[in-house]
PDB file of C-alpha atoms in Angstrom:
ATOM      1  CA  TRP A   1     169.685  53.016 -82.608  1.00  0.00           C
ATOM      2  CA  SER A   2     166.699  51.095 -79.902  1.00  0.00           C
ATOM      3  CA  THR A   3     164.565  54.285 -80.787  1.00  0.00           C
ATOM      4  CA  TYR A   4     164.009  56.935 -83.893  1.00  0.00           C
ATOM      5  CA  SER A   5     161.271  59.443 -84.987  1.00  0.00           C
ATOM      6  CA  MET A   6     160.239  59.771 -88.242  1.00  0.00           C
ATOM      7  CA  GLU A   7     159.892  63.003 -89.211  1.00  0.00           C
ATOM      8  CA  THR A   8     159.110  64.895 -93.155  1.00  0.00           C
ATOM      9  CA  ASP A   9     162.650  66.852 -94.426  1.00  0.00           C
ATOM     10  CA  CYS A  10     163.104  67.289 -97.960  1.00  0.00           C
ATOM     11  CA  LEU A  11     167.057  67.282 -97.161  1.00  0.00           C
ATOM     12  CA  LEU A  12     168.161  67.577-101.593  1.00  0.00           C
ATOM     13  CA  ASP A  13     165.942  70.545-102.250  1.00  0.00           C
ATOM     14  CA  GLY A  14     168.162  72.896-101.013  1.00  0.00           C
ATOM     15  CA  THR A  15     166.018  73.741 -97.768  1.00  0.00           C
ATOM     16  CA  ALA A  16     168.168  72.047 -95.709  1.00  0.00           C
ATOM     17  CA  GLY A  17     171.236  74.173 -97.311  1.00  0.00           C
ATOM     18  CA  GLN A  18     173.918  73.019 -99.506  1.00  0.00           C
ATOM     19  CA  ILE A  19     175.163  69.254 -98.891  1.00  0.00           C
ATOM     20  CA  LEU A  20     178.834  69.392 -97.966  1.00  0.00           C
ATOM     21  CA  ALA A  21     179.311  66.023 -96.626  1.00  0.00           C
ATOM     22  CA  MET A  22     178.375  62.813 -97.818  1.00  0.00           C
ATOM     23  CA  ASN A  23     178.937  59.048 -96.362  1.00  0.00           C
ATOM     24  CA  VAL A  24     178.048  55.469 -96.808  1.00  0.00           C
ATOM     25  CA  LEU A  25     177.815  52.751 -94.634  1.00  0.00           C
ATOM     26  CA  PRO A  26     180.192  50.043 -95.860  1.00  0.00           C
ATOM     27  CA  PRO A  27     178.653  46.499 -96.072  1.00  0.00           C
ATOM     28  CA  PRO A  28     179.053  44.596 -92.284  1.00  0.00           C
ATOM     29  CA  PRO A  29     182.270  43.175 -91.901  1.00  0.00           C
ATOM     30  CA  VAL A  30     183.805  39.873 -92.119  1.00  0.00           C
ATOM     31  CA  ILE A  31     185.268  38.033 -89.319  1.00  0.00           C
ATOM     32  CA  SER A  32     188.118  35.660 -90.194  1.00  0.00           C
ATOM     33  CA  ASN A  33     189.300  33.112 -87.567  1.00  0.00           C
ATOM     34  CA  LYS A  34     192.031  30.805 -88.456  1.00  0.00           C
ATOM     35  CA  GLY A  35     191.656  30.865 -91.929  1.00  0.00           C
ATOM     36  CA  GLN A  36     187.886  30.521 -91.851  1.00  0.00           C
ATOM     37  CA  THR A  37     186.038  33.440 -93.118  1.00  0.00           C
ATOM     38  CA  PHE A  38     182.399  33.691 -91.988  1.00  0.00           C
ATOM     39  CA  LYS A  39     180.273  36.671 -91.401  1.00  0.00           C
ATOM     40  CA  SER A  40     178.932  38.148 -87.953  1.00  0.00           C
ATOM     41  CA  PRO A  41     176.055  36.568 -85.899  1.00  0.00           C
ATOM     42  CA  ARG A  42     173.658  39.434 -86.476  1.00  0.00           C
ATOM     43  CA  ASP A  43     169.797  40.864 -86.665  1.00  0.00           C
ATOM     44  CA  PRO A  44     168.911  39.866 -90.359  1.00  0.00           C
ATOM     45  CA  PHE A  45     167.720  43.256 -90.580  1.00  0.00           C
ATOM     46  CA  ILE A  46     171.361  44.886 -90.770  1.00  0.00           C
ATOM     47  CA  ASN A  47     171.637  42.481 -94.247  1.00  0.00           C
ATOM     48  CA  VAL A  48     169.282  45.166 -95.306  1.00  0.00           C
ATOM     49  CA  LEU A  49     170.152  48.434 -93.956  1.00  0.00           C
ATOM     50  CA  VAL A  50     171.433  50.592 -95.777  1.00  0.00           C
ATOM     51  CA  LEU A  51     172.581  54.274 -94.330  1.00  0.00           C
ATOM     52  CA  ILE A  52     174.354  57.003 -95.166  1.00  0.00           C
ATOM     53  CA  ALA A  53     175.206  60.619 -93.851  1.00  0.00           C
ATOM     54  CA  LEU A  54     174.817  63.727 -94.795  1.00  0.00           C
ATOM     55  CA  SER A  55     176.190  67.117 -93.755  1.00  0.00           C
ATOM     56  CA  SER A  56     174.916  70.836 -94.427  1.00  0.00           C
ATOM     57  CA  GLU A  57     175.959  74.257 -93.819  1.00  0.00           C
ATOM     58  CA  ARG A  58     173.481  74.091 -90.603  1.00  0.00           C
ATOM     59  CA  SER A  59     173.197  70.314 -89.648  1.00  0.00           C
ATOM     60  CA  SER A  60     174.121  66.476 -89.649  1.00  0.00           C
ATOM     61  CA  PHE A  61     172.008  63.730 -90.527  1.00  0.00           C
ATOM     62  CA  ALA A  62     171.379  60.025 -90.178  1.00  0.00           C
ATOM     63  CA  VAL A  63     169.491  58.735 -93.100  1.00  0.00           C
ATOM     64  CA  ALA A  64     168.342  54.796 -93.691  1.00  0.00           C
ATOM     65  CA  VAL A  65     167.291  54.074 -97.674  1.00  0.00           C
ATOM     66  CA  GLU A  66     166.948  50.585 -97.056  1.00  0.00           C
ATOM     67  CA  PRO A  67     164.653  49.415 -96.280  1.00  0.00           C
ATOM     68  CA  ASP A  68     162.309  51.971 -96.270  1.00  0.00           C
ATOM     69  CA  ILE A  69     163.681  56.225 -96.825  1.00  0.00           C
ATOM     70  CA  ASN A  70     163.809  57.926 -92.958  1.00  0.00           C
ATOM     71  CA  VAL A  71     165.541  60.652 -91.256  1.00  0.00           C
ATOM     72  CA  LEU A  72     167.210  58.322 -88.615  1.00  0.00           C
ATOM     73  CA  HIS A  73     168.651  61.131 -86.787  1.00  0.00           C
ATOM     74  CA  ARG A  74     169.374  64.914 -86.845  1.00  0.00           C
ATOM     75  CA  TRP A  75     172.374  66.889 -85.589  1.00  0.00           C
ATOM     76  CA  ALA A  76     172.867  70.887 -85.255  1.00  0.00           C
ATOM     77  CA  ARG A  77     176.371  71.921 -86.657  1.00  0.00           C
ATOM     78  CA  PRO A  78     178.561  72.689 -83.567  1.00  0.00           C
ATOM     79  CA  SER A  79     179.169  76.389 -82.429  1.00  0.00           C
ATOM     80  CA  LEU A  80     182.421  78.168 -83.167  1.00  0.00           C
ATOM     81  CA  GLU A  81     182.979  78.114 -79.757  1.00  0.00           C
ATOM     82  CA  GLN A  82     183.101  73.901 -79.870  1.00  0.00           C
ATOM     83  CA  ILE A  83     184.901  73.701 -82.678  1.00  0.00           C
ATOM     84  CA  ARG A  84     187.379  76.832 -82.335  1.00  0.00           C
ATOM     85  CA  PRO A  85     191.229  75.327 -80.815  1.00  0.00           C
ATOM     86  CA  LYS A  86     191.199  76.084 -76.890  1.00  0.00           C
ATOM     87  CA  ASN A  87     194.794  77.780 -77.777  1.00  0.00           C
ATOM     88  CA  GLU A  88     193.768  81.571 -77.292  1.00  0.00           C
ATOM     89  CA  ALA A  89     196.582  82.441 -79.614  1.00  0.00           C
ATOM     90  CA  PHE A  90     195.429  80.653 -82.466  1.00  0.00           C
ATOM     91  CA  GLU A  91     193.324  83.219 -84.209  1.00  0.00           C
ATOM     92  CA  LEU A  92     190.967  81.829 -87.463  1.00  0.00           C
ATOM     93  CA  PRO A  93     190.454  84.567 -89.957  1.00  0.00           C
ATOM     94  CA  SER A  94     186.786  85.587 -89.947  1.00  0.00           C
ATOM     95  CA  ASP A  95     186.856  84.584 -93.875  1.00  0.00           C
ATOM     96  CA  TYR A  96     188.058  80.987 -92.536  1.00  0.00           C
ATOM     97  CA  THR A  97     185.468  78.075 -93.400  1.00  0.00           C
ATOM     98  CA  LEU A  98     185.076  74.627 -91.794  1.00  0.00           C
ATOM     99  CA  LEU A  99     183.512  71.942 -93.662  1.00  0.00           C
ATOM    100  CA  PRO A 100     182.148  68.741 -91.915  1.00  0.00           C
ATOM    101  CA  CYS A 101     183.929  65.393 -92.446  1.00  0.00           C
ATOM    102  CA  LEU A 102     181.846  62.490 -92.006  1.00  0.00           C
ATOM    103  CA  SER A 103     182.948  58.860 -91.594  1.00  0.00           C
ATOM    104  CA  TRP A 104     180.922  56.115 -91.307  1.00  0.00           C
ATOM    105  CA  GLY A 105     182.387  52.426 -89.905  1.00  0.00           C
ATOM    106  CA  TRP A 106     181.391  49.383 -88.012  1.00  0.00           C
ATOM    107  CA  SER A 107     181.747  48.377 -84.305  1.00  0.00           C
ATOM    108  CA  LEU A 108     181.906  45.567 -81.887  1.00  0.00           C
ATOM    109  CA  VAL A 109     180.261  46.497 -78.797  1.00  0.00           C
ATOM    110  CA  LEU A 110     181.039  45.617 -75.654  1.00  0.00           C
ATOM    111  CA  GLY A 111     179.011  42.615 -74.420  1.00  0.00           C
ATOM    112  CA  GLY A 112     177.662  42.006 -77.689  1.00  0.00           C
ATOM    113  CA  GLY A 113     180.435  39.425 -78.811  1.00  0.00           C
ATOM    114  CA  ASN A 114     180.543  39.252 -82.295  1.00  0.00           C
ATOM    115  CA  VAL A 115     177.829  41.584 -83.548  1.00  0.00           C
ATOM    116  CA  PHE A 116     178.532  44.885 -85.415  1.00  0.00           C
ATOM    117  CA  THR A 117     176.825  47.911 -84.575  1.00  0.00           C
ATOM    118  CA  PRO A 118     177.234  51.228 -87.230  1.00  0.00           C
ATOM    119  CA  VAL A 119     179.146  53.936 -86.150  1.00  0.00           C
ATOM    120  CA  LEU A 120     178.560  57.992 -87.411  1.00  0.00           C
ATOM    121  CA  ALA A 121     181.906  60.334 -86.925  1.00  0.00           C
ATOM    122  CA  ARG A 122     181.192  63.899 -87.932  1.00  0.00           C
ATOM    123  CA  ALA A 123     183.897  66.581 -87.387  1.00  0.00           C
ATOM    124  CA  TRP A 124     184.005  70.172 -88.236  1.00  0.00           C
TER     125      TRP A 124
END
């Protein structure tokens, strides 16, 4: 993220809803070139960055744990119209529960050389 704002939210006291999914950003990848292994050139800040993703019944959160604890971003849960399949013949039962899924990974950005960027995938 190029910018972020800080807000005060207690995510684990139950006010954000039950936490249904969580994922931790794995350590930065290592590049291997012709048998040589080396870490990719990157901002030294990445070396101490620890990110987690949490998802409750209502929202998903990207949270920095190190070097400081901050909620970096919050997304609302998608509406049922956005989640529901487009096939009109397929109908979800009224008592059907949809659970969130989160996954952190590292991505090479176009024009970024060997610099990796953290990417979060989320789905319901």
